[in-house]
Amino acid sequence: MKKNIIAMNASIMIGLGSILAAPSVYAESISDLEKQKESILEKRSGVESNISETEKKIDNLQDKQMTAEDQIAAIEAKIDESAKKIDAKNAEITQTKKEIEALKEEIKVIKERIAKRNEVLKERALSFQETGGDVNYLEVLFGSSSFGDLVDRVGAVATIAEADRDILRQHELDKKELEEKQKAVETKLASLEVAKAELLEIQKQQKQQKQEKDALVKKLKQQTEKHEHEKMGLEEEKANLAAQEKAIKSAISLEHQRLAELEAARKKAAAEAKKRAEQEAAQAAAQAASQASESKKQSTSSGYSAKSNSSTSSSPSPSASNVSQAPAVSSGTFTRPSAGYVSSTMGERWNKQHAGIDIAASGTVPVVAAADGVVSRSYFSSTYGNVVFVTHSISGQQWTTVYAHLSSRQVGEGAVVAKGQQVGIMGNTGHSFGQHLHFELHKGPWNYSKSNAVNPLNYINI
């Protein structure tokens, strides 16, 4: 009984015909399965190579990111240093401006002194004009009453003349000092302003460099995240290919068992047929002289035996699990995976490719296998939630169906499922918004880019 179930499951999985079909047909099916296995191994090798290349890209990007971050740290240190220098220049400028304010007070005093001297000089000039341009020092001297008075007058004249020279000399010195002080502080202030402007320009360039490095680090992080996401997808694809390889190996093993049982059944049927033929020949020889009615009876008996033999040689046909609320199993290659309405079709959605269809319904809704196959994966995914992958081999073509966002899974990896057999319950797990079944159909193995995905609505009447 157990062997018959295994044989039936193998027949379910590869979609083969009657148990009495020619052995060459089954051998061809095994050859197809072997080719599919080799194709999966080749794809696994390619995926592993892509994972290796992606890891190298991630390492390279991370190295660049670390270099850029070190450069940013160095630039930030320079910006801090420039800020300190700018603060120092601002302090110097503030101090110089205070010196300028103090100098303004000194200039005010000097200007007042100069103004007073100007008044004295004007008076001296006026006196000079009134005397015709000659200072009558002789009259002053000859007007002395005595020698002592003369000496005093000579000293007074000399003092006055010297005072005049001092006034002029000091006047020139004050003017020169005023000009030099004004020039010095103006030069110092201008120099400080230039130095500050240069520091501000350097700081501006440094900040620009930091912004560029920040943008580079951000870009590198985005590229790294992208490649890490690709790596995760490739690793998931690798795991799926490994599961599909396991499923194909299981299919090949089951098919070999089925062929062995088929060959045993064929030999048994041949032996029984030979035995019956010998018995009939013996009966025919013994009753050669019998009446025509007896010959007709033997002919009828032989026909009945042949019919009986054909009946006993037929294999039991698989039947889908009788689950409440499960959709009726259709006669096409694929059947509807669940009850409900199509809430989203295949195509672009939210700037991403929606690689399947969504079927929504409320309550407890069974999800069934769309065709005979082997469960290649049954696990929880961060995006798919509870998900079941089923690998199918139909007329030499490999197909993969995906049943995602299930509330629960009722089959494990390696399980052989029949068309219409329940694999889970519709749910809202993973990256999902509301209860529904996300169903994908791939003509070939599932891959990260989902390049083999086809529109289920072109193959299933929903």
PDB file of N, CA, C and O in Angstrom, residues 138-208:
ATOM      1  N   LEU A 138      65.717 145.093  17.671  1.00  0.00           N
ATOM      2  CA  LEU A 138      66.731 146.108  18.033  1.00  0.00           C
ATOM      3  C   LEU A 138      66.133 147.165  18.931  1.00  0.00           C
ATOM      4  O   LEU A 138      66.778 147.643  19.888  1.00  0.00           O
ATOM      5  N   GLU A 139      64.891 147.559  18.623  1.00  0.00           N
ATOM      6  CA  GLU A 139      64.249 148.560  19.461  1.00  0.00           C
ATOM      7  C   GLU A 139      64.045 148.026  20.861  1.00  0.00           C
ATOM      8  O   GLU A 139      64.167 148.741  21.849  1.00  0.00           O
ATOM      9  N   VAL A 140      63.734 146.734  20.908  1.00  0.00           N
ATOM     10  CA  VAL A 140      63.550 146.119  22.222  1.00  0.00           C
ATOM     11  C   VAL A 140      64.863 146.160  22.990  1.00  0.00           C
ATOM     12  O   VAL A 140      64.929 146.479  24.177  1.00  0.00           O
ATOM     13  N   LEU A 141      65.976 145.865  22.234  1.00  0.00           N
ATOM     14  CA  LEU A 141      67.277 145.820  22.894  1.00  0.00           C
ATOM     15  C   LEU A 141      67.758 147.224  23.275  1.00  0.00           C
ATOM     16  O   LEU A 141      68.243 147.466  24.377  1.00  0.00           O
ATOM     17  N   PHE A 142      67.633 148.195  22.299  1.00  0.00           N
ATOM     18  CA  PHE A 142      68.137 149.552  22.570  1.00  0.00           C
ATOM     19  C   PHE A 142      67.259 150.298  23.569  1.00  0.00           C
ATOM     20  O   PHE A 142      67.666 151.295  24.150  1.00  0.00           O
ATOM     21  N   GLY A 143      66.126 149.803  23.772  1.00  0.00           N
ATOM     22  CA  GLY A 143      65.230 150.443  24.749  1.00  0.00           C
ATOM     23  C   GLY A 143      65.506 150.005  26.162  1.00  0.00           C
ATOM     24  O   GLY A 143      64.812 150.424  27.094  1.00  0.00           O
ATOM     25  N   SER A 144      66.577 149.233  26.338  1.00  0.00           N
ATOM     26  CA  SER A 144      66.904 148.778  27.701  1.00  0.00           C
ATOM     27  C   SER A 144      67.477 149.922  28.508  1.00  0.00           C
ATOM     28  O   SER A 144      68.174 150.794  27.979  1.00  0.00           O
ATOM     29  N   SER A 145      67.202 149.961  29.764  1.00  0.00           N
ATOM     30  CA  SER A 145      67.636 151.037  30.635  1.00  0.00           C
ATOM     31  C   SER A 145      68.987 150.791  31.252  1.00  0.00           C
ATOM     32  O   SER A 145      69.649 151.690  31.753  1.00  0.00           O
ATOM     33  N   SER A 146      69.444 149.569  31.230  1.00  0.00           N
ATOM     34  CA  SER A 146      70.733 149.237  31.820  1.00  0.00           C
ATOM     35  C   SER A 146      71.260 147.980  31.143  1.00  0.00           C
ATOM     36  O   SER A 146      70.564 147.341  30.345  1.00  0.00           O
ATOM     37  N   PHE A 147      72.473 147.617  31.497  1.00  0.00           N
ATOM     38  CA  PHE A 147      73.064 146.419  30.910  1.00  0.00           C
ATOM     39  C   PHE A 147      72.316 145.183  31.361  1.00  0.00           C
ATOM     40  O   PHE A 147      72.091 144.268  30.580  1.00  0.00           O
ATOM     41  N   GLY A 148      71.944 145.184  32.616  1.00  0.00           N
ATOM     42  CA  GLY A 148      71.168 144.039  33.111  1.00  0.00           C
ATOM     43  C   GLY A 148      69.858 143.902  32.397  1.00  0.00           C
ATOM     44  O   GLY A 148      69.421 142.799  32.060  1.00  0.00           O
ATOM     45  N   ASP A 149      69.249 145.090  32.196  1.00  0.00           N
ATOM     46  CA  ASP A 149      67.973 145.061  31.464  1.00  0.00           C
ATOM     47  C   ASP A 149      68.206 144.569  30.064  1.00  0.00           C
ATOM     48  O   ASP A 149      67.387 143.834  29.491  1.00  0.00           O
ATOM     49  N   LEU A 150      69.367 144.935  29.475  1.00  0.00           N
ATOM     50  CA  LEU A 150      69.695 144.494  28.126  1.00  0.00           C
ATOM     51  C   LEU A 150      69.815 142.975  28.068  1.00  0.00           C
ATOM     52  O   LEU A 150      69.305 142.310  27.158  1.00  0.00           O
ATOM     53  N   VAL A 151      70.552 142.489  29.063  1.00  0.00           N
ATOM     54  CA  VAL A 151      70.721 141.025  29.112  1.00  0.00           C
ATOM     55  C   VAL A 151      69.372 140.329  29.214  1.00  0.00           C
ATOM     56  O   VAL A 151      69.105 139.329  28.522  1.00  0.00           O
ATOM     57  N   ASP A 152      68.522 140.845  30.071  1.00  0.00           N
ATOM     58  CA  ASP A 152      67.177 140.243  30.228  1.00  0.00           C
ATOM     59  C   ASP A 152      66.400 140.315  28.930  1.00  0.00           C
ATOM     60  O   ASP A 152      65.706 139.355  28.553  1.00  0.00           O
ATOM     61  N   ARG A 153      66.546 141.489  28.265  1.00  0.00           N
ATOM     62  CA  ARG A 153      65.799 141.639  27.008  1.00  0.00           C
ATOM     63  C   ARG A 153      66.331 140.697  25.914  1.00  0.00           C
ATOM     64  O   ARG A 153      65.554 140.146  25.131  1.00  0.00           O
ATOM     65  N   VAL A 154      67.642 140.530  25.871  1.00  0.00           N
ATOM     66  CA  VAL A 154      68.218 139.610  24.882  1.00  0.00           C
ATOM     67  C   VAL A 154      67.701 138.188  25.131  1.00  0.00           C
ATOM     68  O   VAL A 154      67.334 137.446  24.220  1.00  0.00           O
ATOM     69  N   GLY A 155      67.673 137.776  26.428  1.00  0.00           N
ATOM     70  CA  GLY A 155      67.155 136.436  26.767  1.00  0.00           C
ATOM     71  C   GLY A 155      65.701 136.276  26.410  1.00  0.00           C
ATOM     72  O   GLY A 155      65.264 135.222  25.930  1.00  0.00           O
ATOM     73  N   ALA A 156      64.940 137.331  26.644  1.00  0.00           N
ATOM     74  CA  ALA A 156      63.507 137.283  26.334  1.00  0.00           C
ATOM     75  C   ALA A 156      63.285 137.139  24.850  1.00  0.00           C
ATOM     76  O   ALA A 156      62.436 136.363  24.385  1.00  0.00           O
ATOM     77  N   VAL A 157      64.092 137.941  24.066  1.00  0.00           N
ATOM     78  CA  VAL A 157      63.954 137.865  22.598  1.00  0.00           C
ATOM     79  C   VAL A 157      64.287 136.459  22.111  1.00  0.00           C
ATOM     80  O   VAL A 157      63.602 135.872  21.274  1.00  0.00           O
ATOM     81  N   ALA A 158      65.398 135.930  22.676  1.00  0.00           N
ATOM     82  CA  ALA A 158      65.789 134.565  22.268  1.00  0.00           C
ATOM     83  C   ALA A 158      64.718 133.539  22.641  1.00  0.00           C
ATOM     84  O   ALA A 158      64.423 132.606  21.886  1.00  0.00           O
ATOM     85  N   THR A 159      64.133 133.720  23.839  1.00  0.00           N
ATOM     86  CA  THR A 159      63.082 132.789  24.294  1.00  0.00           C
ATOM     87  C   THR A 159      61.867 132.848  23.391  1.00  0.00           C
ATOM     88  O   THR A 159      61.270 131.821  23.019  1.00  0.00           O
ATOM     89  N   ILE A 160      61.492 134.087  23.020  1.00  0.00           N
ATOM     90  CA  ILE A 160      60.309 134.250  22.150  1.00  0.00           C
ATOM     91  C   ILE A 160      60.566 133.606  20.794  1.00  0.00           C
ATOM     92  O   ILE A 160      59.720 132.883  20.239  1.00  0.00           O
ATOM     93  N   ALA A 161      61.780 133.866  20.269  1.00  0.00           N
ATOM     94  CA  ALA A 161      62.102 133.296  18.953  1.00  0.00           C
ATOM     95  C   ALA A 161      62.109 131.767  19.009  1.00  0.00           C
ATOM     96  O   ALA A 161      61.609 131.074  18.112  1.00  0.00           O
ATOM     97  N   GLU A 162      62.721 131.228  20.098  1.00  0.00           N
ATOM     98  CA  GLU A 162      62.751 129.780  20.269  1.00  0.00           C
ATOM     99  C   GLU A 162      61.353 129.202  20.431  1.00  0.00           C
ATOM    100  O   GLU A 162      61.034 128.131  19.919  1.00  0.00           O
ATOM    101  N   ALA A 163      60.505 129.966  21.171  1.00  0.00           N
ATOM    102  CA  ALA A 163      59.115 129.524  21.372  1.00  0.00           C
ATOM    103  C   ALA A 163      58.385 129.455  20.051  1.00  0.00           C
ATOM    104  O   ALA A 163      57.601 128.533  19.797  1.00  0.00           O
ATOM    105  N   ASP A 164      58.632 130.412  19.216  1.00  0.00           N
ATOM    106  CA  ASP A 164      57.997 130.392  17.896  1.00  0.00           C
ATOM    107  C   ASP A 164      58.435 129.149  17.112  1.00  0.00           C
ATOM    108  O   ASP A 164      57.624 128.474  16.469  1.00  0.00           O
ATOM    109  N   ARG A 165      59.750 128.890  17.173  1.00  0.00           N
ATOM    110  CA  ARG A 165      60.259 127.702  16.465  1.00  0.00           C
ATOM    111  C   ARG A 165      59.675 126.406  17.060  1.00  0.00           C
ATOM    112  O   ARG A 165      59.349 125.476  16.347  1.00  0.00           O
ATOM    113  N   ASP A 166      59.567 126.381  18.430  1.00  0.00           N
ATOM    114  CA  ASP A 166      58.998 125.192  19.095  1.00  0.00           C
ATOM    115  C   ASP A 166      57.551 124.962  18.682  1.00  0.00           C
ATOM    116  O   ASP A 166      57.108 123.823  18.473  1.00  0.00           O
ATOM    117  N   ILE A 167      56.821 126.073  18.625  1.00  0.00           N
ATOM    118  CA  ILE A 167      55.405 125.956  18.228  1.00  0.00           C
ATOM    119  C   ILE A 167      55.301 125.348  16.832  1.00  0.00           C
ATOM    120  O   ILE A 167      54.527 124.418  16.576  1.00  0.00           O
ATOM    121  N   LEU A 168      56.075 125.857  15.914  1.00  0.00           N
ATOM    122  CA  LEU A 168      56.052 125.349  14.539  1.00  0.00           C
ATOM    123  C   LEU A 168      56.500 123.886  14.488  1.00  0.00           C
ATOM    124  O   LEU A 168      55.924 123.059  13.787  1.00  0.00           O
ATOM    125  N   ARG A 169      57.603 123.580  15.220  1.00  0.00           N
ATOM    126  CA  ARG A 169      58.131 122.221  15.236  1.00  0.00           C
ATOM    127  C   ARG A 169      57.109 121.235  15.819  1.00  0.00           C
ATOM    128  O   ARG A 169      56.867 120.159  15.284  1.00  0.00           O
ATOM    129  N   GLN A 170      56.509 121.611  16.984  1.00  0.00           N
ATOM    130  CA  GLN A 170      55.513 120.739  17.634  1.00  0.00           C
ATOM    131  C   GLN A 170      54.271 120.588  16.764  1.00  0.00           C
ATOM    132  O   GLN A 170      53.651 119.519  16.717  1.00  0.00           O
ATOM    133  N   HIS A 171      53.964 121.681  16.114  1.00  0.00           N
ATOM    134  CA  HIS A 171      52.818 121.647  15.215  1.00  0.00           C
ATOM    135  C   HIS A 171      53.023 120.585  14.124  1.00  0.00           C
ATOM    136  O   HIS A 171      52.127 119.776  13.847  1.00  0.00           O
ATOM    137  N   GLU A 172      54.225 120.579  13.554  1.00  0.00           N
ATOM    138  CA  GLU A 172      54.547 119.615  12.518  1.00  0.00           C
ATOM    139  C   GLU A 172      54.586 118.191  13.075  1.00  0.00           C
ATOM    140  O   GLU A 172      54.109 117.245  12.445  1.00  0.00           O
ATOM    141  N   LEU A 173      55.175 118.060  14.283  1.00  0.00           N
ATOM    142  CA  LEU A 173      55.247 116.732  14.908  1.00  0.00           C
ATOM    143  C   LEU A 173      53.857 116.170  15.212  1.00  0.00           C
ATOM    144  O   LEU A 173      53.581 114.989  14.998  1.00  0.00           O
ATOM    145  N   ASP A 174      53.007 117.039  15.752  1.00  0.00           N
ATOM    146  CA  ASP A 174      51.635 116.589  16.066  1.00  0.00           C
ATOM    147  C   ASP A 174      50.884 116.163  14.816  1.00  0.00           C
ATOM    148  O   ASP A 174      50.163 115.152  14.808  1.00  0.00           O
ATOM    149  N   LYS A 175      51.047 116.928  13.778  1.00  0.00           N
ATOM    150  CA  LYS A 175      50.367 116.587  12.522  1.00  0.00           C
ATOM    151  C   LYS A 175      50.891 115.243  11.972  1.00  0.00           C
ATOM    152  O   LYS A 175      50.125 114.397  11.526  1.00  0.00           O
ATOM    153  N   LYS A 176      52.232 115.095  12.058  1.00  0.00           N
ATOM    154  CA  LYS A 176      52.836 113.853  11.559  1.00  0.00           C
ATOM    155  C   LYS A 176      52.388 112.663  12.403  1.00  0.00           C
ATOM    156  O   LYS A 176      52.060 111.583  11.881  1.00  0.00           O
ATOM    157  N   GLU A 177      52.387 112.867  13.745  1.00  0.00           N
ATOM    158  CA  GLU A 177      51.939 111.789  14.643  1.00  0.00           C
ATOM    159  C   GLU A 177      50.503 111.400  14.367  1.00  0.00           C
ATOM    160  O   GLU A 177      50.137 110.217  14.346  1.00  0.00           O
ATOM    161  N   LEU A 178      49.684 112.421  14.157  1.00  0.00           N
ATOM    162  CA  LEU A 178      48.275 112.169  13.860  1.00  0.00           C
ATOM    163  C   LEU A 178      48.133 111.324  12.588  1.00  0.00           C
ATOM    164  O   LEU A 178      47.391 110.341  12.550  1.00  0.00           O
ATOM    165  N   GLU A 179      48.871 111.733  11.560  1.00  0.00           N
ATOM    166  CA  GLU A 179      48.796 111.014  10.292  1.00  0.00           C
ATOM    167  C   GLU A 179      49.305 109.577  10.447  1.00  0.00           C
ATOM    168  O   GLU A 179      48.717 108.637   9.910  1.00  0.00           O
ATOM    169  N   GLU A 180      50.419 109.406  11.191  1.00  0.00           N
ATOM    170  CA  GLU A 180      50.992 108.069  11.363  1.00  0.00           C
ATOM    171  C   GLU A 180      50.068 107.153  12.163  1.00  0.00           C
ATOM    172  O   GLU A 180      49.905 105.971  11.836  1.00  0.00           O
ATOM    173  N   LYS A 181      49.470 107.691  13.236  1.00  0.00           N
ATOM    174  CA  LYS A 181      48.550 106.882  14.051  1.00  0.00           C
ATOM    175  C   LYS A 181      47.316 106.479  13.250  1.00  0.00           C
ATOM    176  O   LYS A 181      46.870 105.327  13.313  1.00  0.00           O
ATOM    177  N   GLN A 182      46.781 107.425  12.519  1.00  0.00           N
ATOM    178  CA  GLN A 182      45.615 107.106  11.696  1.00  0.00           C
ATOM    179  C   GLN A 182      45.956 106.028  10.664  1.00  0.00           C
ATOM    180  O   GLN A 182      45.220 105.069  10.466  1.00  0.00           O
ATOM    181  N   LYS A 183      47.116 106.193  10.032  1.00  0.00           N
ATOM    182  CA  LYS A 183      47.522 105.229   9.000  1.00  0.00           C
ATOM    183  C   LYS A 183      47.780 103.851   9.604  1.00  0.00           C
ATOM    184  O   LYS A 183      47.406 102.827   9.035  1.00  0.00           O
ATOM    185  N   ALA A 184      48.423 103.847  10.802  1.00  0.00           N
ATOM    186  CA  ALA A 184      48.758 102.575  11.447  1.00  0.00           C
ATOM    187  C   ALA A 184      47.513 101.770  11.803  1.00  0.00           C
ATOM    188  O   ALA A 184      47.425 100.571  11.511  1.00  0.00           O
ATOM    189  N   VAL A 185      46.577 102.432  12.466  1.00  0.00           N
ATOM    190  CA  VAL A 185      45.371 101.690  12.878  1.00  0.00           C
ATOM    191  C   VAL A 185      44.528 101.303  11.683  1.00  0.00           C
ATOM    192  O   VAL A 185      43.917 100.225  11.651  1.00  0.00           O
ATOM    193  N   GLU A 186      44.462 102.156  10.678  1.00  0.00           N
ATOM    194  CA  GLU A 186      43.692 101.820   9.474  1.00  0.00           C
ATOM    195  C   GLU A 186      44.331 100.628   8.747  1.00  0.00           C
ATOM    196  O   GLU A 186      43.641  99.742   8.268  1.00  0.00           O
ATOM    197  N   THR A 187      45.684 100.658   8.697  1.00  0.00           N
ATOM    198  CA  THR A 187      46.401  99.538   8.062  1.00  0.00           C
ATOM    199  C   THR A 187      46.184  98.246   8.852  1.00  0.00           C
ATOM    200  O   THR A 187      45.938  97.178   8.274  1.00  0.00           O
ATOM    201  N   LYS A 188      46.275  98.332  10.160  1.00  0.00           N
ATOM    202  CA  LYS A 188      46.075  97.166  11.010  1.00  0.00           C
ATOM    203  C   LYS A 188      44.657  96.607  10.861  1.00  0.00           C
ATOM    204  O   LYS A 188      44.468  95.395  10.711  1.00  0.00           O
ATOM    205  N   LEU A 189      43.678  97.499  10.885  1.00  0.00           N
ATOM    206  CA  LEU A 189      42.281  97.071  10.753  1.00  0.00           C
ATOM    207  C   LEU A 189      42.040  96.425   9.388  1.00  0.00           C
ATOM    208  O   LEU A 189      41.399  95.382   9.283  1.00  0.00           O
ATOM    209  N   ALA A 190      42.593  97.058   8.344  1.00  0.00           N
ATOM    210  CA  ALA A 190      42.436  96.501   6.991  1.00  0.00           C
ATOM    211  C   ALA A 190      43.095  95.136   6.894  1.00  0.00           C
ATOM    212  O   ALA A 190      42.558  94.205   6.288  1.00  0.00           O
ATOM    213  N   SER A 191      44.286  95.023   7.515  1.00  0.00           N
ATOM    214  CA  SER A 191      44.992  93.746   7.503  1.00  0.00           C
ATOM    215  C   SER A 191      44.197  92.663   8.218  1.00  0.00           C
ATOM    216  O   SER A 191      44.099  91.528   7.738  1.00  0.00           O
ATOM    217  N   LEU A 192      43.618  93.024   9.351  1.00  0.00           N
ATOM    218  CA  LEU A 192      42.809  92.067  10.102  1.00  0.00           C
ATOM    219  C   LEU A 192      41.567  91.657   9.312  1.00  0.00           C
ATOM    220  O   LEU A 192      41.182  90.485   9.313  1.00  0.00           O
ATOM    221  N   GLU A 193      40.934  92.613   8.670  1.00  0.00           N
ATOM    222  CA  GLU A 193      39.739  92.314   7.878  1.00  0.00           C
ATOM    223  C   GLU A 193      40.092  91.380   6.712  1.00  0.00           C
ATOM    224  O   GLU A 193      39.347  90.465   6.396  1.00  0.00           O
ATOM    225  N   VAL A 194      41.251  91.636   6.077  1.00  0.00           N
ATOM    226  CA  VAL A 194      41.701  90.769   4.974  1.00  0.00           C
ATOM    227  C   VAL A 194      41.970  89.361   5.490  1.00  0.00           C
ATOM    228  O   VAL A 194      41.566  88.358   4.882  1.00  0.00           O
ATOM    229  N   ALA A 195      42.678  89.274   6.648  1.00  0.00           N
ATOM    230  CA  ALA A 195      42.990  87.965   7.227  1.00  0.00           C
ATOM    231  C   ALA A 195      41.710  87.220   7.598  1.00  0.00           C
ATOM    232  O   ALA A 195      41.587  86.011   7.369  1.00  0.00           O
ATOM    233  N   LYS A 196      40.769  87.960   8.158  1.00  0.00           N
ATOM    234  CA  LYS A 196      39.490  87.346   8.529  1.00  0.00           C
ATOM    235  C   LYS A 196      38.758  86.850   7.280  1.00  0.00           C
ATOM    236  O   LYS A 196      38.204  85.740   7.267  1.00  0.00           O
ATOM    237  N   ALA A 197      38.761  87.678   6.222  1.00  0.00           N
ATOM    238  CA  ALA A 197      38.093  87.284   4.968  1.00  0.00           C
ATOM    239  C   ALA A 197      38.736  86.031   4.394  1.00  0.00           C
ATOM    240  O   ALA A 197      38.046  85.131   3.895  1.00  0.00           O
ATOM    241  N   GLU A 198      40.070  85.961   4.470  1.00  0.00           N
ATOM    242  CA  GLU A 198      40.774  84.773   3.975  1.00  0.00           C
ATOM    243  C   GLU A 198      40.401  83.542   4.788  1.00  0.00           C
ATOM    244  O   GLU A 198      40.182  82.459   4.232  1.00  0.00           O
ATOM    245  N   LEU A 199      40.332  83.703   6.114  1.00  0.00           N
ATOM    246  CA  LEU A 199      39.944  82.577   6.974  1.00  0.00           C
ATOM    247  C   LEU A 199      38.508  82.139   6.702  1.00  0.00           C
ATOM    248  O   LEU A 199      38.201  80.940   6.679  1.00  0.00           O
ATOM    249  N   LEU A 200      37.629  83.107   6.493  1.00  0.00           N
ATOM    250  CA  LEU A 200      36.226  82.780   6.183  1.00  0.00           C
ATOM    251  C   LEU A 200      36.130  82.041   4.856  1.00  0.00           C
ATOM    252  O   LEU A 200      35.326  81.106   4.712  1.00  0.00           O
ATOM    253  N   GLU A 201      36.941  82.440   3.878  1.00  0.00           N
ATOM    254  CA  GLU A 201      36.938  81.766   2.583  1.00  0.00           C
ATOM    255  C   GLU A 201      37.461  80.339   2.721  1.00  0.00           C
ATOM    256  O   GLU A 201      36.918  79.397   2.134  1.00  0.00           O
ATOM    257  N   ILE A 202      38.536  80.179   3.532  1.00  0.00           N
ATOM    258  CA  ILE A 202      39.081  78.841   3.782  1.00  0.00           C
ATOM    259  C   ILE A 202      38.034  77.968   4.470  1.00  0.00           C
ATOM    260  O   ILE A 202      37.821  76.801   4.101  1.00  0.00           O
ATOM    261  N   GLN A 203      37.364  78.555   5.468  1.00  0.00           N
ATOM    262  CA  GLN A 203      36.325  77.811   6.194  1.00  0.00           C
ATOM    263  C   GLN A 203      35.168  77.446   5.264  1.00  0.00           C
ATOM    264  O   GLN A 203      34.612  76.346   5.332  1.00  0.00           O
ATOM    265  N   LYS A 204      34.819  78.365   4.373  1.00  0.00           N
ATOM    266  CA  LYS A 204      33.753  78.101   3.400  1.00  0.00           C
ATOM    267  C   LYS A 204      34.133  76.923   2.507  1.00  0.00           C
ATOM    268  O   LYS A 204      33.314  76.028   2.245  1.00  0.00           O
ATOM    269  N   GLN A 205      35.397  76.923   2.039  1.00  0.00           N
ATOM    270  CA  GLN A 205      35.876  75.823   1.201  1.00  0.00           C
ATOM    271  C   GLN A 205      35.885  74.507   1.971  1.00  0.00           C
ATOM    272  O   GLN A 205      35.520  73.454   1.434  1.00  0.00           O
ATOM    273  N   GLN A 206      36.296  74.597   3.235  1.00  0.00           N
ATOM    274  CA  GLN A 206      36.322  73.391   4.073  1.00  0.00           C
ATOM    275  C   GLN A 206      34.908  72.850   4.288  1.00  0.00           C
ATOM    276  O   GLN A 206      34.684  71.632   4.243  1.00  0.00           O
ATOM    277  N   LYS A 207      33.968  73.747   4.524  1.00  0.00           N
ATOM    278  CA  LYS A 207      32.576  73.309   4.703  1.00  0.00           C
ATOM    279  C   LYS A 207      32.029  72.719   3.413  1.00  0.00           C
ATOM    280  O   LYS A 207      31.256  71.747   3.442  1.00  0.00           O
ATOM    281  N   GLN A 208      32.440  73.307   2.278  1.00  0.00           N
ATOM    282  CA  GLN A 208      32.019  72.769   0.992  1.00  0.00           C
ATOM    283  C   GLN A 208      32.582  71.361   0.791  1.00  0.00           C
ATOM    284  O   GLN A 208      31.886  70.440   0.335  1.00  0.00           O
TER     285      GLN A 208
END
